[in-house]
JSON list of C-alpha atoms in Angstrom, two decimals:
[
{"chain": "A", "resi": 14, "resn": "MET", "atom": "CA", "xyz": [280.54, 118.29, 171.84]},
{"chain": "A", "resi": 15, "resn": "ALA", "atom": "CA", "xyz": [279.36, 114.70, 171.34]},
{"chain": "A", "resi": 16, "resn": "LYS", "atom": "CA", "xyz": [280.85, 112.74, 168.47]},
{"chain": "A", "resi": 17, "resn": "LEU", "atom": "CA", "xyz": [278.74, 111.87, 165.44]},
{"chain": "A", "resi": 18, "resn": "GLY", "atom": "CA", "xyz": [277.69, 108.23, 165.68]},
{"chain": "A", "resi": 19, "resn": "VAL", "atom": "CA", "xyz": [278.12, 106.44, 162.35]},
{"chain": "A", "resi": 20, "resn": "GLY", "atom": "CA", "xyz": [276.89, 103.08, 161.12]},
{"chain": "A", "resi": 21, "resn": "LEU", "atom": "CA", "xyz": [278.62, 101.46, 158.13]},
{"chain": "A", "resi": 22, "resn": "LEU", "atom": "CA", "xyz": [276.77, 99.31, 155.59]},
{"chain": "A", "resi": 23, "resn": "GLY", "atom": "CA", "xyz": [279.05, 97.08, 153.56]},
{"chain": "A", "resi": 24, "resn": "VAL", "atom": "CA", "xyz": [282.48, 95.92, 154.72]},
{"chain": "A", "resi": 25, "resn": "GLY", "atom": "CA", "xyz": [284.09, 95.08, 151.41]},
{"chain": "A", "resi": 26, "resn": "GLU", "atom": "CA", "xyz": [287.15, 96.91, 150.09]},
{"chain": "A", "resi": 27, "resn": "MET", "atom": "CA", "xyz": [285.56, 100.37, 150.02]},
{"chain": "A", "resi": 28, "resn": "GLY", "atom": "CA", "xyz": [283.72, 99.87, 153.29]},
{"chain": "A", "resi": 29, "resn": "LYS", "atom": "CA", "xyz": [286.90, 99.00, 155.14]},
{"chain": "A", "resi": 30, "resn": "ARG", "atom": "CA", "xyz": [288.69, 101.94, 153.53]},
{"chain": "A", "resi": 31, "resn": "HIS", "atom": "CA", "xyz": [285.99, 104.31, 154.75]},
{"chain": "A", "resi": 32, "resn": "ALA", "atom": "CA", "xyz": [286.12, 102.75, 158.21]},
{"chain": "A", "resi": 33, "resn": "GLU", "atom": "CA", "xyz": [289.86, 103.34, 158.46]},
{"chain": "A", "resi": 34, "resn": "ASN", "atom": "CA", "xyz": [289.46, 106.93, 157.25]},
{"chain": "A", "resi": 35, "resn": "LEU", "atom": "CA", "xyz": [286.78, 107.59, 159.85]},
{"chain": "A", "resi": 36, "resn": "ARG", "atom": "CA", "xyz": [288.99, 106.23, 162.59]},
{"chain": "A", "resi": 37, "resn": "ARG", "atom": "CA", "xyz": [292.16, 108.04, 161.58]},
{"chain": "A", "resi": 38, "resn": "LEU", "atom": "CA", "xyz": [291.00, 111.26, 159.94]},
{"chain": "A", "resi": 39, "resn": "VAL", "atom": "CA", "xyz": [287.61, 112.24, 161.40]},
{"chain": "A", "resi": 40, "resn": "PRO", "atom": "CA", "xyz": [288.05, 112.86, 165.13]},
{"chain": "A", "resi": 41, "resn": "ASP", "atom": "CA", "xyz": [284.49, 114.14, 165.54]},
{"chain": "A", "resi": 42, "resn": "ALA", "atom": "CA", "xyz": [282.98, 110.86, 164.31]},
{"chain": "A", "resi": 43, "resn": "HIS", "atom": "CA", "xyz": [282.64, 107.52, 166.07]},
{"chain": "A", "resi": 44, "resn": "LEU", "atom": "CA", "xyz": [282.06, 104.32, 164.11]},
{"chain": "A", "resi": 45, "resn": "VAL", "atom": "CA", "xyz": [279.43, 102.62, 166.25]},
{"chain": "A", "resi": 46, "resn": "ALA", "atom": "CA", "xyz": [278.58, 99.53, 164.21]},
{"chain": "A", "resi": 47, "resn": "VAL", "atom": "CA", "xyz": [278.97, 97.76, 160.88]},
{"chain": "A", "resi": 48, "resn": "ALA", "atom": "CA", "xyz": [276.44, 95.77, 158.87]},
{"chain": "A", "resi": 49, "resn": "ASP", "atom": "CA", "xyz": [276.80, 93.32, 156.00]},
{"chain": "A", "resi": 50, "resn": "VAL", "atom": "CA", "xyz": [274.49, 90.65, 154.58]},
{"chain": "A", "resi": 51, "resn": "ASP", "atom": "CA", "xyz": [277.35, 88.19, 155.14]},
{"chain": "A", "resi": 52, "resn": "ALA", "atom": "CA", "xyz": [277.34, 87.66, 158.91]},
{"chain": "A", "resi": 53, "resn": "ALA", "atom": "CA", "xyz": [280.83, 86.18, 159.02]},
{"chain": "A", "resi": 54, "resn": "ARG", "atom": "CA", "xyz": [282.23, 89.07, 157.03]},
{"chain": "A", "resi": 55, "resn": "ALA", "atom": "CA", "xyz": [280.50, 91.59, 159.29]},
{"chain": "A", "resi": 56, "resn": "ARG", "atom": "CA", "xyz": [281.80, 89.86, 162.41]},
{"chain": "A", "resi": 57, "resn": "ASN", "atom": "CA", "xyz": [285.34, 89.57, 161.08]},
{"chain": "A", "resi": 58, "resn": "ALA", "atom": "CA", "xyz": [285.37, 93.21, 159.99]},
{"chain": "A", "resi": 59, "resn": "ALA", "atom": "CA", "xyz": [284.15, 94.34, 163.40]},
{"chain": "A", "resi": 60, "resn": "THR", "atom": "CA", "xyz": [286.96, 92.37, 165.04]},
{"chain": "A", "resi": 61, "resn": "GLU", "atom": "CA", "xyz": [289.56, 93.68, 162.60]},
{"chain": "A", "resi": 62, "resn": "LEU", "atom": "CA", "xyz": [288.39, 97.28, 162.99]},
{"chain": "A", "resi": 63, "resn": "GLU", "atom": "CA", "xyz": [287.90, 96.97, 166.76]},
{"chain": "A", "resi": 64, "resn": "ILE", "atom": "CA", "xyz": [284.20, 97.85, 166.55]},
{"chain": "A", "resi": 65, "resn": "GLU", "atom": "CA", "xyz": [281.98, 96.44, 169.26]},
{"chain": "A", "resi": 66, "resn": "HIS", "atom": "CA", "xyz": [278.74, 96.01, 167.33]},
{"chain": "A", "resi": 67, "resn": "TRP", "atom": "CA", "xyz": [278.04, 94.20, 164.06]},
{"chain": "A", "resi": 68, "resn": "TYR", "atom": "CA", "xyz": [274.88, 93.20, 162.22]},
{"chain": "A", "resi": 69, "resn": "ASP", "atom": "CA", "xyz": [273.81, 91.10, 159.26]},
{"chain": "A", "resi": 70, "resn": "ASN", "atom": "CA", "xyz": [270.64, 93.19, 158.98]},
{"chain": "A", "resi": 71, "resn": "PHE", "atom": "CA", "xyz": [270.78, 96.87, 157.98]},
{"chain": "A", "resi": 72, "resn": "GLU", "atom": "CA", "xyz": [267.37, 97.71, 159.45]},
{"chain": "A", "resi": 73, "resn": "ALA", "atom": "CA", "xyz": [268.39, 96.29, 162.82]},
{"chain": "A", "resi": 74, "resn": "MET", "atom": "CA", "xyz": [271.49, 98.48, 162.90]},
{"chain": "A", "resi": 75, "resn": "LEU", "atom": "CA", "xyz": [269.40, 101.53, 162.06]},
{"chain": "A", "resi": 76, "resn": "GLU", "atom": "CA", "xyz": [267.34, 101.00, 165.20]},
{"chain": "A", "resi": 77, "resn": "ARG", "atom": "CA", "xyz": [270.31, 102.09, 167.32]},
{"chain": "A", "resi": 78, "resn": "ARG", "atom": "CA", "xyz": [269.70, 105.48, 168.89]},
{"chain": "A", "resi": 79, "resn": "ASP", "atom": "CA", "xyz": [273.44, 106.19, 169.05]},
{"chain": "A", "resi": 80, "resn": "ILE", "atom": "CA", "xyz": [273.74, 106.16, 165.25]},
{"chain": "A", "resi": 81, "resn": "ASP", "atom": "CA", "xyz": [273.21, 109.63, 163.76]},
{"chain": "A", "resi": 82, "resn": "ALA", "atom": "CA", "xyz": [274.35, 108.93, 160.21]},
{"chain": "A", "resi": 83, "resn": "VAL", "atom": "CA", "xyz": [275.11, 106.00, 157.95]},
{"chain": "A", "resi": 84, "resn": "LEU", "atom": "CA", "xyz": [277.85, 105.40, 155.43]},
{"chain": "A", "resi": 85, "resn": "ILE", "atom": "CA", "xyz": [276.69, 103.21, 152.56]},
{"chain": "A", "resi": 86, "resn": "ALA", "atom": "CA", "xyz": [279.42, 101.19, 150.85]},
{"chain": "A", "resi": 87, "resn": "SER", "atom": "CA", "xyz": [277.36, 98.25, 149.64]},
{"chain": "A", "resi": 88, "resn": "PRO", "atom": "CA", "xyz": [277.44, 97.05, 146.01]},
{"chain": "A", "resi": 89, "resn": "ASP", "atom": "CA", "xyz": [276.14, 99.68, 143.58]},
{"chain": "A", "resi": 90, "resn": "ARG", "atom": "CA", "xyz": [272.87, 97.95, 142.77]},
{"chain": "A", "resi": 91, "resn": "PHE", "atom": "CA", "xyz": [271.73, 98.28, 146.38]},
{"chain": "A", "resi": 92, "resn": "HIS", "atom": "CA", "xyz": [272.62, 101.95, 146.96]},
{"chain": "A", "resi": 93, "resn": "ALA", "atom": "CA", "xyz": [269.21, 103.42, 146.15]},
{"chain": "A", "resi": 94, "resn": "ARG", "atom": "CA", "xyz": [267.30, 100.97, 148.34]},
{"chain": "A", "resi": 95, "resn": "ALA", "atom": "CA", "xyz": [269.72, 101.46, 151.23]},
{"chain": "A", "resi": 96, "resn": "ILE", "atom": "CA", "xyz": [269.32, 105.24, 150.94]},
{"chain": "A", "resi": 97, "resn": "GLN", "atom": "CA", "xyz": [265.54, 104.89, 151.14]},
{"chain": "A", "resi": 98, "resn": "THR", "atom": "CA", "xyz": [265.80, 102.62, 154.17]},
{"chain": "A", "resi": 99, "resn": "ALA", "atom": "CA", "xyz": [268.20, 104.94, 155.99]},
{"chain": "A", "resi": 100, "resn": "ALA", "atom": "CA", "xyz": [266.10, 107.99, 155.16]},
{"chain": "A", "resi": 101, "resn": "SER", "atom": "CA", "xyz": [263.01, 106.28, 156.59]},
{"chain": "A", "resi": 102, "resn": "ALA", "atom": "CA", "xyz": [264.98, 105.76, 159.80]},
{"chain": "A", "resi": 103, "resn": "LYS", "atom": "CA", "xyz": [265.76, 109.51, 159.88]},
{"chain": "A", "resi": 104, "resn": "LYS", "atom": "CA", "xyz": [269.52, 109.01, 159.49]},
{"chain": "A", "resi": 105, "resn": "ASP", "atom": "CA", "xyz": [271.75, 111.37, 157.55]},
{"chain": "A", "resi": 106, "resn": "ILE", "atom": "CA", "xyz": [273.52, 109.57, 154.72]},
{"chain": "A", "resi": 107, "resn": "PHE", "atom": "CA", "xyz": [276.88, 109.45, 152.98]},
{"chain": "A", "resi": 108, "resn": "CYS", "atom": "CA", "xyz": [276.73, 107.03, 150.06]},
{"chain": "A", "resi": 109, "resn": "GLU", "atom": "CA", "xyz": [279.47, 105.80, 147.79]},
{"chain": "A", "resi": 110, "resn": "LYS", "atom": "CA", "xyz": [278.86, 106.66, 144.17]},
{"chain": "A", "resi": 111, "resn": "PRO", "atom": "CA", "xyz": [276.89, 105.96, 142.11]},
{"chain": "A", "resi": 112, "resn": "LEU", "atom": "CA", "xyz": [273.58, 107.05, 143.59]},
{"chain": "A", "resi": 113, "resn": "ALA", "atom": "CA", "xyz": [271.83, 104.36, 141.52]},
{"chain": "A", "resi": 114, "resn": "LEU", "atom": "CA", "xyz": [272.17, 102.39, 138.29]},
{"chain": "A", "resi": 115, "resn": "ASN", "atom": "CA", "xyz": [269.05, 103.82, 136.65]},
{"chain": "A", "resi": 116, "resn": "LEU", "atom": "CA", "xyz": [266.98, 107.00, 136.77]},
{"chain": "A", "resi": 117, "resn": "ASN", "atom": "CA", "xyz": [263.91, 105.45, 138.39]},
{"chain": "A", "resi": 118, "resn": "ASP", "atom": "CA", "xyz": [265.91, 104.20, 141.38]},
{"chain": "A", "resi": 119, "resn": "ALA", "atom": "CA", "xyz": [267.76, 107.52, 141.60]},
{"chain": "A", "resi": 120, "resn": "HIS", "atom": "CA", "xyz": [264.51, 109.50, 141.73]},
{"chain": "A", "resi": 121, "resn": "ALA", "atom": "CA", "xyz": [263.05, 107.11, 144.32]},
{"chain": "A", "resi": 122, "resn": "ALA", "atom": "CA", "xyz": [266.09, 107.57, 146.56]},
{"chain": "A", "resi": 123, "resn": "LEU", "atom": "CA", "xyz": [266.05, 111.36, 146.26]},
{"chain": "A", "resi": 124, "resn": "ASP", "atom": "CA", "xyz": [262.31, 111.49, 146.91]},
{"chain": "A", "resi": 125, "resn": "ALA", "atom": "CA", "xyz": [262.76, 109.45, 150.09]},
{"chain": "A", "resi": 126, "resn": "VAL", "atom": "CA", "xyz": [265.50, 111.80, 151.29]},
{"chain": "A", "resi": 127, "resn": "ALA", "atom": "CA", "xyz": [263.33, 114.85, 150.61]},
{"chain": "A", "resi": 128, "resn": "ARG", "atom": "CA", "xyz": [260.33, 113.36, 152.42]},
{"chain": "A", "resi": 129, "resn": "ALA", "atom": "CA", "xyz": [262.42, 112.44, 155.46]},
{"chain": "A", "resi": 130, "resn": "GLY", "atom": "CA", "xyz": [264.22, 115.79, 155.59]},
{"chain": "A", "resi": 131, "resn": "VAL", "atom": "CA", "xyz": [267.62, 114.15, 156.05]},
{"chain": "A", "resi": 132, "resn": "ARG", "atom": "CA", "xyz": [270.94, 115.03, 154.46]},
{"chain": "A", "resi": 133, "resn": "LEU", "atom": "CA", "xyz": [272.49, 113.01, 151.64]},
{"chain": "A", "resi": 134, "resn": "GLN", "atom": "CA", "xyz": [275.97, 113.29, 150.15]},
{"chain": "A", "resi": 135, "resn": "ILE", "atom": "CA", "xyz": [277.36, 111.13, 147.36]},
{"chain": "A", "resi": 136, "resn": "GLY", "atom": "CA", "xyz": [281.07, 110.33, 147.47]},
{"chain": "A", "resi": 137, "resn": "PHE", "atom": "CA", "xyz": [282.45, 112.61, 144.77]},
{"chain": "A", "resi": 138, "resn": "MET", "atom": "CA", "xyz": [285.69, 113.23, 146.63]},
{"chain": "A", "resi": 139, "resn": "ARG", "atom": "CA", "xyz": [287.56, 114.84, 143.73]},
{"chain": "A", "resi": 140, "resn": "ARG", "atom": "CA", "xyz": [285.86, 118.15, 144.48]},
{"chain": "A", "resi": 141, "resn": "TYR", "atom": "CA", "xyz": [287.93, 118.17, 147.69]},
{"chain": "A", "resi": 142, "resn": "ASP", "atom": "CA", "xyz": [291.23, 117.21, 146.06]},
{"chain": "A", "resi": 143, "resn": "PRO", "atom": "CA", "xyz": [293.62, 120.18, 146.47]},
{"chain": "A", "resi": 144, "resn": "ALA", "atom": "CA", "xyz": [294.46, 120.29, 142.75]},
{"chain": "A", "resi": 145, "resn": "TYR", "atom": "CA", "xyz": [290.84, 120.33, 141.60]},
{"chain": "A", "resi": 146, "resn": "ALA", "atom": "CA", "xyz": [289.88, 122.76, 144.37]},
{"chain": "A", "resi": 147, "resn": "ALA", "atom": "CA", "xyz": [292.64, 125.11, 143.21]},
{"chain": "A", "resi": 148, "resn": "ALA", "atom": "CA", "xyz": [291.37, 124.87, 139.63]},
{"chain": "A", "resi": 149, "resn": "MET", "atom": "CA", "xyz": [287.87, 125.75, 140.79]},
{"chain": "A", "resi": 150, "resn": "LYS", "atom": "CA", "xyz": [289.17, 128.79, 142.67]},
{"chain": "A", "resi": 151, "resn": "ARG", "atom": "CA", "xyz": [290.80, 130.04, 139.46]},
{"chain": "A", "resi": 152, "resn": "VAL", "atom": "CA", "xyz": [287.56, 129.52, 137.56]},
{"chain": "A", "resi": 153, "resn": "GLU", "atom": "CA", "xyz": [285.54, 131.38, 140.20]},
{"chain": "A", "resi": 154, "resn": "ALA", "atom": "CA", "xyz": [288.08, 134.21, 140.28]},
{"chain": "A", "resi": 155, "resn": "GLY", "atom": "CA", "xyz": [287.82, 134.63, 136.51]},
{"chain": "A", "resi": 156, "resn": "GLU", "atom": "CA", "xyz": [291.55, 134.02, 136.05]},
{"chain": "A", "resi": 157, "resn": "ILE", "atom": "CA", "xyz": [291.04, 131.88, 132.95]},
{"chain": "A", "resi": 158, "resn": "GLY", "atom": "CA", "xyz": [287.95, 133.57, 131.58]},
{"chain": "A", "resi": 159, "resn": "GLU", "atom": "CA", "xyz": [284.70, 131.71, 131.00]},
{"chain": "A", "resi": 160, "resn": "PRO", "atom": "CA", "xyz": [285.44, 127.98, 130.45]},
{"chain": "A", "resi": 161, "resn": "VAL", "atom": "CA", "xyz": [283.99, 126.61, 127.23]},
{"chain": "A", "resi": 162, "resn": "VAL", "atom": "CA", "xyz": [285.75, 123.23, 126.95]},
{"chain": "A", "resi": 163, "resn": "PHE", "atom": "CA", "xyz": [286.37, 120.57, 129.59]},
{"chain": "A", "resi": 164, "resn": "LYS", "atom": "CA", "xyz": [288.69, 117.68, 128.77]},
{"chain": "A", "resi": 165, "resn": "SER", "atom": "CA", "xyz": [289.37, 114.84, 131.17]},
{"chain": "A", "resi": 166, "resn": "ILE", "atom": "CA", "xyz": [291.59, 111.80, 130.75]},
{"chain": "A", "resi": 167, "resn": "GLY", "atom": "CA", "xyz": [291.25, 108.95, 133.20]},
{"chain": "A", "resi": 168, "resn": "ARG", "atom": "CA", "xyz": [293.32, 105.83, 133.72]},
{"chain": "A", "resi": 169, "resn": "ASP", "atom": "CA", "xyz": [292.87, 103.00, 136.15]},
{"chain": "A", "resi": 170, "resn": "LYS", "atom": "CA", "xyz": [294.30, 99.59, 136.90]},
{"chain": "A", "resi": 171, "resn": "ASP", "atom": "CA", "xyz": [293.19, 96.58, 134.87]},
{"chain": "A", "resi": 172, "resn": "ALA", "atom": "CA", "xyz": [289.50, 95.76, 134.56]},
{"chain": "A", "resi": 173, "resn": "PRO", "atom": "CA", "xyz": [288.02, 93.40, 137.18]},
{"chain": "A", "resi": 174, "resn": "PRO", "atom": "CA", "xyz": [287.73, 89.65, 136.53]},
{"chain": "A", "resi": 175, "resn": "LEU", "atom": "CA", "xyz": [284.87, 88.55, 134.29]},
{"chain": "A", "resi": 176, "resn": "ALA", "atom": "CA", "xyz": [283.03, 87.05, 137.28]},
{"chain": "A", "resi": 177, "resn": "VAL", "atom": "CA", "xyz": [282.62, 90.53, 138.73]},
{"chain": "A", "resi": 178, "resn": "TYR", "atom": "CA", "xyz": [280.83, 91.67, 135.58]},
{"chain": "A", "resi": 179, "resn": "GLN", "atom": "CA", "xyz": [278.64, 88.58, 135.63]},
{"chain": "A", "resi": 180, "resn": "SER", "atom": "CA", "xyz": [277.54, 89.27, 139.22]},
{"chain": "A", "resi": 181, "resn": "ASN", "atom": "CA", "xyz": [275.48, 92.23, 137.94]},
{"chain": "A", "resi": 182, "resn": "VAL", "atom": "CA", "xyz": [275.67, 94.15, 141.22]},
{"chain": "A", "resi": 183, "resn": "ASN", "atom": "CA", "xyz": [278.14, 96.92, 140.38]},
{"chain": "A", "resi": 184, "resn": "GLY", "atom": "CA", "xyz": [278.27, 99.62, 137.73]},
{"chain": "A", "resi": 185, "resn": "MET", "atom": "CA", "xyz": [281.88, 98.75, 136.90]},
{"chain": "A", "resi": 186, "resn": "LEU", "atom": "CA", "xyz": [284.28, 101.21, 135.25]},
{"chain": "A", "resi": 187, "resn": "PHE", "atom": "CA", "xyz": [281.73, 103.47, 133.57]},
{"chain": "A", "resi": 188, "resn": "TYR", "atom": "CA", "xyz": [279.62, 104.07, 136.67]},
{"chain": "A", "resi": 189, "resn": "ASN", "atom": "CA", "xyz": [282.47, 103.92, 139.17]},
{"chain": "A", "resi": 190, "resn": "ASN", "atom": "CA", "xyz": [285.23, 105.80, 137.35]},
{"chain": "A", "resi": 191, "resn": "THR", "atom": "CA", "xyz": [283.85, 107.84, 134.47]},
{"chain": "A", "resi": 192, "resn": "ILE", "atom": "CA", "xyz": [281.17, 109.20, 136.79]},
{"chain": "A", "resi": 193, "resn": "HIS", "atom": "CA", "xyz": [283.91, 111.30, 138.44]},
{"chain": "A", "resi": 194, "resn": "ASP", "atom": "CA", "xyz": [284.60, 113.01, 135.11]},
{"chain": "A", "resi": 195, "resn": "PHE", "atom": "CA", "xyz": [280.93, 113.85, 134.66]},
{"chain": "A", "resi": 196, "resn": "ASP", "atom": "CA", "xyz": [280.80, 115.30, 138.17]},
{"chain": "A", "resi": 197, "resn": "LEU", "atom": "CA", "xyz": [283.93, 117.39, 137.63]},
{"chain": "A", "resi": 198, "resn": "ALA", "atom": "CA", "xyz": [282.57, 118.68, 134.32]},
{"chain": "A", "resi": 199, "resn": "ARG", "atom": "CA", "xyz": [279.32, 119.80, 135.94]},
{"chain": "A", "resi": 200, "resn": "TRP", "atom": "CA", "xyz": [281.20, 121.39, 138.84]},
{"chain": "A", "resi": 201, "resn": "LEU", "atom": "CA", "xyz": [284.02, 123.15, 137.02]},
{"chain": "A", "resi": 202, "resn": "MET", "atom": "CA", "xyz": [281.83, 124.29, 134.12]},
{"chain": "A", "resi": 203, "resn": "ARG", "atom": "CA", "xyz": [279.12, 125.37, 136.58]},
{"chain": "A", "resi": 204, "resn": "ASP", "atom": "CA", "xyz": [276.44, 123.97, 134.33]},
{"chain": "A", "resi": 205, "resn": "GLU", "atom": "CA", "xyz": [274.40, 120.83, 133.72]},
{"chain": "A", "resi": 206, "resn": "VAL", "atom": "CA", "xyz": [274.82, 118.27, 130.95]},
{"chain": "A", "resi": 207, "resn": "ILE", "atom": "CA", "xyz": [272.31, 118.73, 128.13]},
{"chain": "A", "resi": 208, "resn": "GLU", "atom": "CA", "xyz": [273.33, 116.06, 125.63]},
{"chain": "A", "resi": 209, "resn": "VAL", "atom": "CA", "xyz": [275.77, 113.13, 125.64]},
{"chain": "A", "resi": 210, "resn": "GLN", "atom": "CA", "xyz": [277.47, 111.42, 122.71]},
{"chain": "A", "resi": 211, "resn": "ALA", "atom": "CA", "xyz": [279.79, 108.47, 123.28]},
{"chain": "A", "resi": 212, "resn": "TYR", "atom": "CA", "xyz": [282.28, 106.66, 121.07]},
{"chain": "A", "resi": 213, "resn": "THR", "atom": "CA", "xyz": [284.26, 103.77, 122.48]},
{"chain": "A", "resi": 214, "resn": "THR", "atom": "CA", "xyz": [285.74, 100.37, 121.81]},
{"chain": "A", "resi": 215, "resn": "VAL", "atom": "CA", "xyz": [286.82, 97.35, 123.79]},
{"chain": "A", "resi": 216, "resn": "ALA", "atom": "CA", "xyz": [290.33, 96.69, 122.57]},
{"chain": "A", "resi": 217, "resn": "ILE", "atom": "CA", "xyz": [292.05, 94.92, 125.45]},
{"chain": "A", "resi": 218, "resn": "ARG", "atom": "CA", "xyz": [289.38, 92.78, 127.13]},
{"chain": "A", "resi": 219, "resn": "PRO", "atom": "CA", "xyz": [286.98, 91.73, 124.32]},
{"chain": "A", "resi": 220, "resn": "GLU", "atom": "CA", "xyz": [285.25, 89.28, 126.66]},
{"chain": "A", "resi": 221, "resn": "VAL", "atom": "CA", "xyz": [283.63, 92.16, 128.57]},
{"chain": "A", "resi": 222, "resn": "ALA", "atom": "CA", "xyz": [282.13, 93.81, 125.48]},
{"chain": "A", "resi": 223, "resn": "ASP", "atom": "CA", "xyz": [278.71, 92.28, 126.12]},
{"chain": "A", "resi": 224, "resn": "TYR", "atom": "CA", "xyz": [278.49, 94.01, 129.50]},
{"chain": "A", "resi": 225, "resn": "GLY", "atom": "CA", "xyz": [278.42, 97.56, 128.15]},
{"chain": "A", "resi": 226, "resn": "ASP", "atom": "CA", "xyz": [281.54, 98.71, 130.00]},
{"chain": "A", "resi": 227, "resn": "VAL", "atom": "CA", "xyz": [284.46, 100.82, 128.79]},
{"chain": "A", "resi": 228, "resn": "VAL", "atom": "CA", "xyz": [287.81, 99.04, 128.51]},
{"chain": "A", "resi": 229, "resn": "ALA", "atom": "CA", "xyz": [289.97, 100.70, 125.87]}
]
């Protein structure tokens, strides 16, 4: 059976992590090429990862016939547009979360996927974590009855530097971390969110308060 040819968009921290995982943990996949708007970064990543082909243009990479699917690890603000571009090229898609930073972009991306008839998966990897998977099995087996309350506590390393917030390209902690809790709630409770109420404060990094993030 031929290996699945994969093209990677974005060779920052997450992109390189995905590339290493593909190489070490997914024997049925072959990382064909990488793309990044920064040509030097794309070239250096290709050399570091021992990948023959690199591009500074996503559309050009998508023209390759040996690429069956793409892995999108670009900054959050560009996810929805990249999904639409990949869908138009008839490539299956794995995209880092979040899908988009607003509902209009999210709907546009999903509409493009539906029109193209390709597959899209967003990187909610906690559903595959053995501990969460075991919890879901207990829920499905009825071992704990019908769940009525879901409580999740998340902790992460320190917030990024202020310059990262000012770049306005990523969803930061709320979109990148808390989004996992929303996904787990929907999954484990086997239901959709109807209403959201939020109470928070910025107690440690007051300088990021103006950016609407959550740093308690």
